[in-house]
mmCIF file of C-alpha atoms (C1' of nucleotides) in Angstrom:
data_model
loop_
_atom_site.group_PDB
_atom_site.id
_atom_site.type_symbol
_atom_site.label_atom_id
_atom_site.label_comp_id
_atom_site.label_asym_id
_atom_site.label_seq_id
_atom_site.Cartn_x
_atom_site.Cartn_y
_atom_site.Cartn_z
ATOM 1 C CA MET E 1 5.472 -25.156 -18.616
ATOM 2 C CA GLU E 2 7.316 -23.671 -21.581
ATOM 3 C CA GLN E 3 9.043 -20.297 -21.294
ATOM 4 C CA ALA E 4 6.745 -18.262 -23.529
ATOM 5 C CA MET E 5 3.647 -19.497 -21.727
ATOM 6 C CA LEU E 6 5.190 -18.871 -18.310
ATOM 7 C CA LYS E 7 6.114 -15.323 -19.315
ATOM 8 C CA ASP E 8 2.572 -14.728 -20.574
ATOM 9 C CA ILE E 9 1.076 -16.000 -17.327
ATOM 10 C CA ILE E 10 3.427 -13.838 -15.258
ATOM 11 C CA ASP E 11 2.554 -10.694 -17.188
ATOM 12 C CA ARG E 12 -1.141 -11.344 -16.892
ATOM 13 C CA TYR E 13 -0.836 -12.203 -13.217
ATOM 14 C CA GLU E 14 1.004 -8.981 -12.504
ATOM 15 C CA ALA E 15 -1.527 -6.877 -14.365
ATOM 16 C CA ALA E 16 -4.504 -8.471 -12.621
ATOM 17 C CA HIS E 17 -2.787 -8.369 -9.251
ATOM 18 C CA PHE E 18 -2.022 -4.673 -9.590
ATOM 19 C CA LEU E 19 -5.519 -3.823 -10.663
ATOM 20 C CA VAL E 20 -7.297 -5.863 -7.992
ATOM 21 C CA ASN E 21 -4.963 -4.559 -5.318
ATOM 22 C CA ARG E 22 -5.408 -0.918 -6.128
ATOM 23 C CA ARG E 23 -9.145 -1.180 -6.607
ATOM 24 C CA LEU E 24 -9.730 -3.241 -3.474
ATOM 25 C CA ASN E 25 -7.611 -0.915 -1.409
ATOM 26 C CA ALA E 26 -9.552 2.096 -2.645
ATOM 27 C CA MET E 27 -12.878 0.407 -1.965
ATOM 28 C CA PHE E 28 -11.778 -0.579 1.520
ATOM 29 C CA ARG E 29 -10.687 2.991 2.160
ATOM 30 C CA GLU E 30 -14.163 4.194 1.300
ATOM 31 C CA LEU E 31 -15.736 1.745 3.731
ATOM 32 C CA MET E 32 -13.551 2.900 6.622
ATOM 33 C CA PRO E 33 -14.981 4.999 9.431
ATOM 34 C CA GLU E 34 -13.550 8.467 9.858
ATOM 35 C CA ASP E 35 -10.687 7.736 12.198
ATOM 36 C CA LEU E 36 -9.424 4.333 11.071
ATOM 37 C CA THR E 37 -7.072 3.370 8.236
ATOM 38 C CA VAL E 38 -7.047 0.182 6.184
ATOM 39 C CA ASP E 39 -3.795 -0.979 7.776
ATOM 40 C CA GLN E 40 -5.155 -0.303 11.236
ATOM 41 C CA LEU E 41 -8.226 -2.393 10.451
ATOM 42 C CA SER E 42 -6.025 -5.183 9.100
ATOM 43 C CA THR E 43 -4.255 -5.200 12.433
ATOM 44 C CA LEU E 44 -7.507 -5.348 14.367
ATOM 45 C CA ARG E 45 -8.780 -8.140 12.148
ATOM 46 C CA TYR E 46 -5.622 -10.161 12.581
ATOM 47 C CA LEU E 47 -5.921 -9.813 16.346
ATOM 48 C CA GLN E 48 -9.543 -10.876 16.209
ATOM 49 C CA LEU E 49 -8.482 -14.139 14.557
ATOM 50 C CA HIS E 50 -5.256 -14.579 16.534
ATOM 51 C CA ASN E 51 -5.916 -13.327 20.003
ATOM 52 C CA ARG E 52 -2.991 -12.544 22.281
ATOM 53 C CA SER E 53 -0.554 -12.110 19.463
ATOM 54 C CA THR E 54 2.628 -10.067 19.967
ATOM 55 C CA SER E 55 4.375 -7.225 18.156
ATOM 56 C CA SER E 56 7.030 -9.602 16.873
ATOM 57 C CA GLU E 57 4.433 -11.947 15.427
ATOM 58 C CA LEU E 58 2.640 -9.057 13.729
ATOM 59 C CA ALA E 59 5.918 -7.842 12.268
ATOM 60 C CA ASP E 60 6.506 -11.302 10.776
ATOM 61 C CA ILE E 61 3.004 -11.680 9.399
ATOM 62 C CA PHE E 62 2.779 -8.153 8.021
ATOM 63 C CA CYS E 63 6.331 -8.323 6.671
ATOM 64 C CA VAL E 64 7.465 -5.076 8.275
ATOM 65 C CA GLY E 65 9.901 -4.063 10.994
ATOM 66 C CA LYS E 66 8.916 -4.117 14.639
ATOM 67 C CA SER E 67 9.089 -0.350 14.877
ATOM 68 C CA SER E 68 6.305 -0.101 12.303
ATOM 69 C CA ILE E 69 4.162 -2.324 14.465
ATOM 70 C CA THR E 70 4.881 -0.255 17.539
ATOM 71 C CA ALA E 71 3.641 2.808 15.653
ATOM 72 C CA ILE E 72 0.402 1.259 14.468
ATOM 73 C CA VAL E 73 -0.277 -0.500 17.773
ATOM 74 C CA THR E 74 0.258 2.734 19.667
ATOM 75 C CA ARG E 75 -2.337 4.484 17.502
ATOM 76 C CA LEU E 76 -4.856 1.708 18.104
ATOM 77 C CA PHE E 77 -4.059 1.686 21.799
ATOM 78 C CA ASP E 78 -4.613 5.454 21.986
ATOM 79 C CA LYS E 79 -8.003 4.965 20.326
ATOM 80 C CA ASN E 80 -8.764 2.343 22.965
ATOM 81 C CA LEU E 81 -9.216 -0.406 20.367
ATOM 82 C CA ILE E 82 -6.533 -2.765 21.625
ATOM 83 C CA GLN E 83 -5.057 -3.710 25.010
ATOM 84 C CA ARG E 84 -1.463 -4.430 25.946
ATOM 85 C CA LEU E 85 -1.245 -7.416 28.291
ATOM 86 C CA PRO E 86 2.209 -8.111 29.770
ATOM 87 C CA ASP E 87 3.192 -11.759 30.015
ATOM 88 C CA GLU E 88 3.571 -12.862 33.624
ATOM 89 C CA LYS E 89 6.360 -15.308 32.919
ATOM 90 C CA ASP E 90 8.496 -13.483 30.352
ATOM 91 C CA ARG E 91 8.464 -9.808 31.165
ATOM 92 C CA ARG E 92 9.805 -8.826 27.742
ATOM 93 C CA VAL E 93 6.636 -10.024 26.069
ATOM 94 C CA ILE E 94 3.462 -7.963 25.684
ATOM 95 C CA TYR E 95 0.387 -9.675 24.335
ATOM 96 C CA LEU E 96 -2.001 -7.688 22.194
ATOM 97 C CA ALA E 97 -5.750 -8.157 22.305
ATOM 98 C CA LEU E 98 -8.834 -6.299 21.137
ATOM 99 C CA THR E 99 -10.828 -4.232 23.579
ATOM 100 C CA GLU E 100 -14.596 -4.597 23.574
ATOM 101 C CA GLU E 101 -14.778 -1.478 21.416
ATOM 102 C CA GLY E 102 -12.179 -2.887 19.055
ATOM 103 C CA ARG E 103 -14.145 -6.100 18.748
ATOM 104 C CA GLN E 104 -17.325 -4.210 17.910
ATOM 105 C CA ILE E 105 -15.682 -2.146 15.199
ATOM 106 C CA CYS E 106 -14.150 -5.301 13.770
ATOM 107 C CA ASP E 107 -17.477 -7.100 13.661
ATOM 108 C CA HIS E 108 -19.127 -4.144 12.012
ATOM 109 C CA MET E 109 -16.396 -3.785 9.393
ATOM 110 C CA ASN E 110 -16.325 -7.526 8.726
ATOM 111 C CA ASP E 111 -19.956 -7.348 7.711
ATOM 112 C CA LYS E 112 -19.358 -4.426 5.397
ATOM 113 C CA ILE E 113 -16.361 -6.118 3.796
ATOM 114 C CA ASP E 114 -18.271 -9.349 3.283
ATOM 115 C CA VAL E 115 -21.018 -7.471 1.471
ATOM 116 C CA LEU E 116 -18.466 -5.718 -0.703
ATOM 117 C CA LEU E 117 -16.565 -8.849 -1.657
ATOM 118 C CA ALA E 118 -19.723 -10.905 -2.162
ATOM 119 C CA LYS E 119 -20.639 -8.525 -4.964
ATOM 120 C CA TYR E 120 -17.525 -9.526 -6.901
ATOM 121 C CA ILE E 121 -17.373 -13.198 -6.018
ATOM 122 C CA GLU E 122 -21.052 -14.050 -6.371
ATOM 123 C CA PRO E 123 -21.018 -14.015 -10.191
ATOM 124 C CA PHE E 124 -18.704 -17.029 -10.286
ATOM 125 C CA SER E 125 -19.928 -20.587 -10.255
ATOM 126 C CA GLU E 126 -19.145 -22.570 -7.141
ATOM 127 C CA GLN E 127 -16.824 -24.770 -9.154
ATOM 128 C CA GLU E 128 -14.864 -21.874 -10.617
ATOM 129 C CA ALA E 129 -14.605 -20.075 -7.279
ATOM 130 C CA ILE E 130 -13.330 -23.152 -5.490
ATOM 131 C CA GLY E 131 -10.802 -23.940 -8.196
ATOM 132 C CA PHE E 132 -9.558 -20.375 -8.081
ATOM 133 C CA ILE E 133 -9.260 -20.127 -4.332
ATOM 134 C CA GLU E 134 -7.469 -23.456 -4.087
ATOM 135 C CA THR E 135 -4.794 -22.329 -6.521
ATOM 136 C CA PHE E 136 -4.571 -18.962 -4.793
ATOM 137 C CA GLU E 137 -3.988 -20.701 -1.477
ATOM 138 C CA LYS E 138 -1.268 -22.870 -3.005
ATOM 139 C CA LEU E 139 0.400 -19.721 -4.301
ATOM 140 C CA ALA E 140 0.190 -18.135 -0.860
ATOM 141 C CA LYS E 141 1.629 -21.265 0.701
ATOM 142 C CA GLY E 142 4.532 -21.189 -1.736
ATOM 143 C CA MET E 143 5.302 -17.649 -0.704
ATOM 144 C CA MET E 144 5.156 -18.511 2.975
ATOM 145 C CA GLN E 145 7.903 -21.050 2.680
ATOM 146 C CA SER E 146 10.602 -18.918 1.127
ATOM 147 C CA MET Y 1 -23.841 -20.164 -4.753
ATOM 148 C CA GLU Y 2 -25.270 -20.742 -1.304
ATOM 149 C CA GLN Y 3 -24.534 -18.335 1.537
ATOM 150 C CA ALA Y 4 -22.324 -20.552 3.682
ATOM 151 C CA MET Y 5 -20.140 -21.479 0.719
ATOM 152 C CA LEU Y 6 -19.878 -17.865 -0.410
ATOM 153 C CA LYS Y 7 -18.834 -16.786 3.073
ATOM 154 C CA ASP Y 8 -16.213 -19.513 3.180
ATOM 155 C CA ILE Y 9 -14.797 -18.476 -0.200
ATOM 156 C CA ILE Y 10 -14.699 -14.819 0.856
ATOM 157 C CA ASP Y 11 -12.814 -15.601 4.066
ATOM 158 C CA ARG Y 12 -10.306 -17.743 2.255
ATOM 159 C CA TYR Y 13 -9.887 -15.192 -0.506
ATOM 160 C CA GLU Y 14 -9.194 -12.439 1.979
ATOM 161 C CA ALA Y 15 -6.638 -14.475 3.867
ATOM 162 C CA ALA Y 16 -4.772 -15.509 0.722
ATOM 163 C CA HIS Y 17 -4.970 -12.017 -0.720
ATOM 164 C CA PHE Y 18 -3.529 -10.477 2.414
ATOM 165 C CA LEU Y 19 -0.725 -12.971 2.613
ATOM 166 C CA VAL Y 20 0.271 -12.781 -1.042
ATOM 167 C CA ASN Y 21 0.092 -9.008 -0.986
ATOM 168 C CA ARG Y 22 2.272 -8.526 2.017
ATOM 169 C CA ARG Y 23 4.812 -11.136 0.971
ATOM 170 C CA LEU Y 24 5.026 -9.919 -2.631
ATOM 171 C CA ASN Y 25 5.397 -6.341 -1.533
ATOM 172 C CA ALA Y 26 8.219 -7.269 0.835
ATOM 173 C CA MET Y 27 9.967 -9.311 -1.842
ATOM 174 C CA PHE Y 28 9.655 -6.481 -4.351
ATOM 175 C CA ARG Y 29 11.093 -4.073 -1.783
ATOM 176 C CA GLU Y 30 14.146 -6.273 -1.447
ATOM 177 C CA LEU Y 31 14.671 -6.294 -5.212
ATOM 178 C CA MET Y 32 14.575 -2.519 -5.459
ATOM 179 C CA PRO Y 33 17.732 -0.519 -6.096
ATOM 180 C CA GLU Y 34 18.784 1.882 -3.381
ATOM 181 C CA ASP Y 35 16.918 4.989 -4.441
ATOM 182 C CA LEU Y 36 13.654 3.660 -5.829
ATOM 183 C CA THR Y 37 10.443 2.599 -4.086
ATOM 184 C CA VAL Y 38 7.951 -0.053 -5.159
ATOM 185 C CA ASP Y 39 5.309 2.564 -5.973
ATOM 186 C CA GLN Y 40 7.799 4.546 -8.012
ATOM 187 C CA LEU Y 41 8.676 1.444 -10.005
ATOM 188 C CA SER Y 42 4.981 0.703 -10.554
ATOM 189 C CA THR Y 43 4.652 4.158 -12.045
ATOM 190 C CA LEU Y 44 7.624 3.631 -14.342
ATOM 191 C CA ARG Y 45 6.300 0.259 -15.426
ATOM 192 C CA TYR Y 46 2.874 1.661 -16.180
ATOM 193 C CA LEU Y 47 4.461 4.372 -18.311
ATOM 194 C CA GLN Y 48 6.547 1.800 -20.114
ATOM 195 C CA LEU Y 49 3.370 0.013 -21.180
ATOM 196 C CA HIS Y 50 1.279 3.136 -21.712
ATOM 197 C CA ASN Y 51 3.546 5.775 -23.096
ATOM 198 C CA ARG Y 52 2.481 9.416 -23.022
ATOM 199 C CA SER Y 53 0.034 8.912 -20.214
ATOM 200 C CA THR Y 54 -1.048 11.850 -18.043
ATOM 201 C CA SER Y 55 -1.286 12.562 -14.324
ATOM 202 C CA SER Y 56 -5.059 12.282 -14.453
ATOM 203 C CA GLU Y 57 -4.880 8.876 -16.102
ATOM 204 C CA LEU Y 58 -2.376 7.661 -13.519
ATOM 205 C CA ALA Y 59 -4.604 8.918 -10.716
ATOM 206 C CA ASP Y 60 -7.513 6.905 -12.166
ATOM 207 C CA ILE Y 61 -5.489 3.749 -12.692
ATOM 208 C CA PHE Y 62 -3.709 3.902 -9.329
ATOM 209 C CA CYS Y 63 -6.931 4.897 -7.529
ATOM 210 C CA VAL Y 64 -5.406 7.910 -5.777
ATOM 211 C CA GLY Y 65 -5.841 11.666 -5.939
ATOM 212 C CA LYS Y 66 -4.023 13.740 -8.513
ATOM 213 C CA SER Y 67 -1.882 15.404 -5.881
ATOM 214 C CA SER Y 68 -0.429 12.008 -4.964
ATOM 215 C CA ILE Y 69 0.581 11.541 -8.580
ATOM 216 C CA THR Y 70 2.175 14.971 -8.706
ATOM 217 C CA ALA Y 71 4.305 14.004 -5.714
ATOM 218 C CA ILE Y 72 5.495 10.699 -7.104
ATOM 219 C CA VAL Y 73 6.008 12.079 -10.624
ATOM 220 C CA THR Y 74 8.063 14.952 -9.260
ATOM 221 C CA ARG Y 75 10.359 12.534 -7.465
ATOM 222 C CA LEU Y 76 10.851 10.477 -10.623
ATOM 223 C CA PHE Y 77 11.378 13.644 -12.646
ATOM 224 C CA ASP Y 78 14.012 14.834 -10.191
ATOM 225 C CA LYS Y 79 15.789 11.491 -10.587
ATOM 226 C CA ASN Y 80 15.665 12.010 -14.344
ATOM 227 C CA LEU Y 81 13.614 8.859 -14.910
ATOM 228 C CA ILE Y 82 10.603 10.466 -16.572
ATOM 229 C CA GLN Y 83 9.974 13.441 -18.863
ATOM 230 C CA ARG Y 84 7.133 15.947 -18.855
ATOM 231 C CA LEU Y 85 5.945 16.703 -22.394
ATOM 232 C CA PRO Y 86 3.376 19.515 -22.709
ATOM 233 C CA ASP Y 87 0.577 18.918 -25.187
ATOM 234 C CA GLU Y 88 0.734 21.387 -28.078
ATOM 235 C CA LYS Y 89 -3.014 21.586 -28.542
ATOM 236 C CA ASP Y 90 -4.354 21.599 -24.987
ATOM 237 C CA ARG Y 91 -1.947 23.520 -22.832
ATOM 238 C CA ARG Y 92 -3.420 22.150 -19.598
ATOM 239 C CA VAL Y 93 -2.211 18.658 -20.448
ATOM 240 C CA ILE Y 94 1.273 17.321 -19.725
ATOM 241 C CA TYR Y 95 2.194 13.932 -21.123
ATOM 242 C CA LEU Y 96 4.501 11.704 -19.111
ATOM 243 C CA ALA Y 97 7.106 9.442 -20.682
ATOM 244 C CA LEU Y 98 10.157 7.488 -19.558
ATOM 245 C CA THR Y 99 13.608 8.877 -20.177
ATOM 246 C CA GLU Y 100 16.246 6.563 -21.590
ATOM 247 C CA GLU Y 101 17.533 6.021 -18.060
ATOM 248 C CA GLY Y 102 14.018 5.274 -16.850
ATOM 249 C CA ARG Y 103 13.549 2.753 -19.608
ATOM 250 C CA GLN Y 104 16.794 0.990 -18.713
ATOM 251 C CA ILE Y 105 15.918 0.701 -15.042
ATOM 252 C CA CYS Y 106 12.489 -0.602 -16.008
ATOM 253 C CA ASP Y 107 13.941 -3.276 -18.273
ATOM 254 C CA HIS Y 108 16.386 -4.351 -15.618
ATOM 255 C CA MET Y 109 13.714 -4.556 -12.927
ATOM 256 C CA ASN Y 110 11.290 -6.370 -15.223
ATOM 257 C CA ASP Y 111 13.841 -9.125 -15.603
ATOM 258 C CA LYS Y 112 14.362 -9.414 -11.861
ATOM 259 C CA ILE Y 113 10.631 -9.477 -11.209
ATOM 260 C CA ASP Y 114 10.049 -12.133 -13.846
ATOM 261 C CA VAL Y 115 12.649 -14.361 -12.217
ATOM 262 C CA LEU Y 116 11.050 -13.838 -8.821
ATOM 263 C CA LEU Y 117 7.518 -14.585 -9.944
ATOM 264 C CA ALA Y 118 8.558 -17.511 -12.109
ATOM 265 C CA LYS Y 119 9.755 -19.230 -8.955
ATOM 266 C CA TYR Y 120 6.240 -19.223 -7.535
ATOM 267 C CA ILE Y 121 4.264 -19.818 -10.718
ATOM 268 C CA GLU Y 122 6.445 -22.510 -12.274
ATOM 269 C CA PRO Y 123 5.251 -25.264 -9.910
ATOM 270 C CA PHE Y 124 1.729 -25.103 -11.346
ATOM 271 C CA SER Y 125 0.617 -27.081 -14.332
ATOM 272 C CA GLU Y 126 -0.160 -25.095 -17.431
ATOM 273 C CA GLN Y 127 -3.793 -26.003 -17.096
ATOM 274 C CA GLU Y 128 -4.066 -24.893 -13.475
ATOM 275 C CA ALA Y 129 -2.191 -21.653 -14.116
ATOM 276 C CA ILE Y 130 -4.378 -20.729 -17.075
ATOM 277 C CA GLY Y 131 -7.579 -21.532 -15.225
ATOM 278 C CA PHE Y 132 -6.426 -19.453 -12.296
ATOM 279 C CA ILE Y 133 -5.351 -16.449 -14.313
ATOM 280 C CA GLU Y 134 -8.552 -16.443 -16.327
ATOM 281 C CA THR Y 135 -10.666 -16.267 -13.213
ATOM 282 C CA PHE Y 136 -8.371 -13.639 -11.715
ATOM 283 C CA GLU Y 137 -8.783 -11.519 -14.825
ATOM 284 C CA LYS Y 138 -12.557 -11.862 -14.641
ATOM 285 C CA LEU Y 139 -12.410 -10.693 -11.033
ATOM 286 C CA ALA Y 140 -10.265 -7.727 -12.043
ATOM 287 C CA LYS Y 141 -12.671 -6.889 -14.841
ATOM 288 C CA GLY Y 142 -15.589 -6.984 -12.415
ATOM 289 C CA MET Y 143 -13.808 -4.500 -10.196
ATOM 290 C CA MET Y 144 -13.045 -2.202 -13.103
ATOM 291 C CA GLN Y 145 -16.674 -1.756 -13.935
ATOM 292 C CA SER Y 146 -17.963 -0.539 -10.603
ATOM 293 C "C1'" DA V 1 -18.584 36.589 -28.288
ATOM 294 C "C1'" DT V 2 -18.618 36.219 -23.482
ATOM 295 C "C1'" DC V 3 -18.473 34.425 -19.199
ATOM 296 C "C1'" DA V 4 -19.532 30.588 -15.994
ATOM 297 C "C1'" DA V 5 -18.296 25.961 -15.302
ATOM 298 C "C1'" DA V 6 -15.306 22.173 -16.063
ATOM 299 C "C1'" DT V 7 -10.762 20.231 -16.454
ATOM 300 C "C1'" DA V 8 -5.498 19.486 -15.787
ATOM 301 C "C1'" DG V 9 -2.200 19.978 -12.912
ATOM 302 C "C1'" DT V 10 0.337 22.032 -8.716
ATOM 303 C "C1'" DT V 11 1.067 23.567 -3.964
ATOM 304 C "C1'" DC V 12 0.582 23.214 0.873
ATOM 305 C "C1'" DG V 13 -0.268 21.261 5.401
ATOM 306 C "C1'" DA V 14 -1.325 17.249 7.856
ATOM 307 C "C1'" DT V 15 -1.120 12.331 8.818
ATOM 308 C "C1'" DA V 16 0.116 7.239 8.372
ATOM 309 C "C1'" DG V 17 3.321 3.729 7.388
ATOM 310 C "C1'" DT V 18 7.864 2.425 6.867
ATOM 311 C "C1'" DA V 19 13.077 1.629 7.680
ATOM 312 C "C1'" DG V 20 16.954 1.495 10.457
ATOM 313 C "C1'" DA V 21 19.802 2.554 14.233
ATOM 314 C "C1'" DA V 22 20.211 3.188 19.036
ATOM 315 C "C1'" DC V 23 18.230 2.063 23.178
ATOM 316 C "C1'" DT V 24 16.090 -0.538 27.626
ATOM 317 C "C1'" DA V 25 14.776 -4.464 29.856
ATOM 318 C "C1'" DT V 26 14.718 -9.184 30.306
ATOM 319 C "C1'" DA V 27 15.899 -14.015 29.409
ATOM 320 C "C1'" DT V 28 18.988 -17.763 27.947
ATOM 321 C "C1'" DC V 29 22.916 -20.411 27.940
ATOM 322 C "C1'" DA V 30 27.760 -21.687 27.919
ATOM 323 C "C1'" DT L 1 28.213 -15.173 36.071
ATOM 324 C "C1'" DG L 2 28.741 -12.820 32.064
ATOM 325 C "C1'" DA L 3 28.089 -12.720 26.986
ATOM 326 C "C1'" DT L 4 24.548 -13.041 23.778
ATOM 327 C "C1'" DA L 5 19.896 -13.157 22.185
ATOM 328 C "C1'" DT L 6 15.262 -11.519 22.251
ATOM 329 C "C1'" DA L 7 11.026 -8.220 22.847
ATOM 330 C "C1'" DG L 8 9.723 -4.045 22.459
ATOM 331 C "C1'" DT L 9 10.282 1.255 22.191
ATOM 332 C "C1'" DT L 10 12.121 5.666 20.676
ATOM 333 C "C1'" DC L 11 13.856 8.706 17.328
ATOM 334 C "C1'" DT L 12 14.813 10.576 12.787
ATOM 335 C "C1'" DA L 13 13.996 10.673 8.091
ATOM 336 C "C1'" DC L 14 11.450 9.628 4.137
ATOM 337 C "C1'" DT L 15 7.388 8.281 0.966
ATOM 338 C "C1'" DA L 16 2.552 8.050 -0.018
ATOM 339 C "C1'" DT L 17 -1.610 9.839 0.677
ATOM 340 C "C1'" DC L 18 -5.681 13.182 1.269
ATOM 341 C "C1'" DG L 19 -8.108 17.310 0.720
ATOM 342 C "C1'" DA L 20 -8.515 22.054 0.104
ATOM 343 C "C1'" DA L 21 -7.007 26.026 -2.210
ATOM 344 C "C1'" DC L 22 -4.876 27.578 -6.149
ATOM 345 C "C1'" DT L 23 -3.447 28.716 -11.441
ATOM 346 C "C1'" DA L 24 -4.036 28.127 -16.124
ATOM 347 C "C1'" DT L 25 -6.648 26.679 -19.743
ATOM 348 C "C1'" DT L 26 -10.636 24.910 -22.316
ATOM 349 C "C1'" DT L 27 -15.533 24.093 -23.050
ATOM 350 C "C1'" DG L 28 -20.110 25.189 -23.478
ATOM 351 C "C1'" DA L 29 -24.452 27.702 -22.812
ATOM 352 C "C1'" DT L 30 -26.714 31.697 -23.819
#
DNA sequence: ATCAAATAGTTCGATAGTAGAACTATATCA
DNA sequence: TGATATAGTTCTACTATCGAACTATTTGAT
């Protein structure tokens, strides 16, 4: 790709990324129940998909320090939404898992989020949506590796 | 689009969005000079593109309350990166603009960010990149309207 | 022309997320 | 066995955010 075109694509990507990010975050915030934040829900949702994760894994995935994870996990633990399950073999390790209440909130929020996102994705043709998501996934993969 | 396909697209979109977001944010954080945050730079960059904006406009664009903007603007003002220019006609209004120092930091960071993003976008063919960005912009536009 | 309502921006108090350093406890390995 | 690495927590400090209360100004309805 030539320089001028690449620069154009980058500028447009940044603008769209910023806009979608800010808008989506605000819309998610509005969906949230009283006592839960967007980041807290992200944590619950990750644990729903990856049961018995650990603080270290969350820190890697969320790209933050372990002390940030301790803070967020403690808040969710205090709300009785996640459990801390010590590993029997390696006593340094503490697995994290949803409680029944955490699972229910997750399920409920998943439905709400699906409805919200469907509104924006539905207008696209199947072909366009698939093409888009495939490129998006390649981009994500590229960022995973470095 | 049929339901099962839509649901699949939504799940994949969410996963890629989360990953790209978190990774990009972390990479931006690493690029930042000592005394500047990612959100502060976003504000500077918006002002570079939209000179003489106002707090209310920033609050709309960033999807946050006006008091959040006051906080961030005050920090940038204290660092001498932006100016506050009262409107002559309507004395409630205060226009915001970069200082010379703010402009320089912006230019410098724009270059760094372009290099970073180029690394991830370069691998795509021109055709794929354009198709992707066009759909992304449509998505952004859809979110602007509601 | 006046006064109520709207608008622009700030202040204040509270909370969440984050970094980074210091710390504890445990495991690994040379 | 002892040094080093790893998992997680605690603590302090800071930024971003909300929402309510506030000031100053403008707009608009009567």
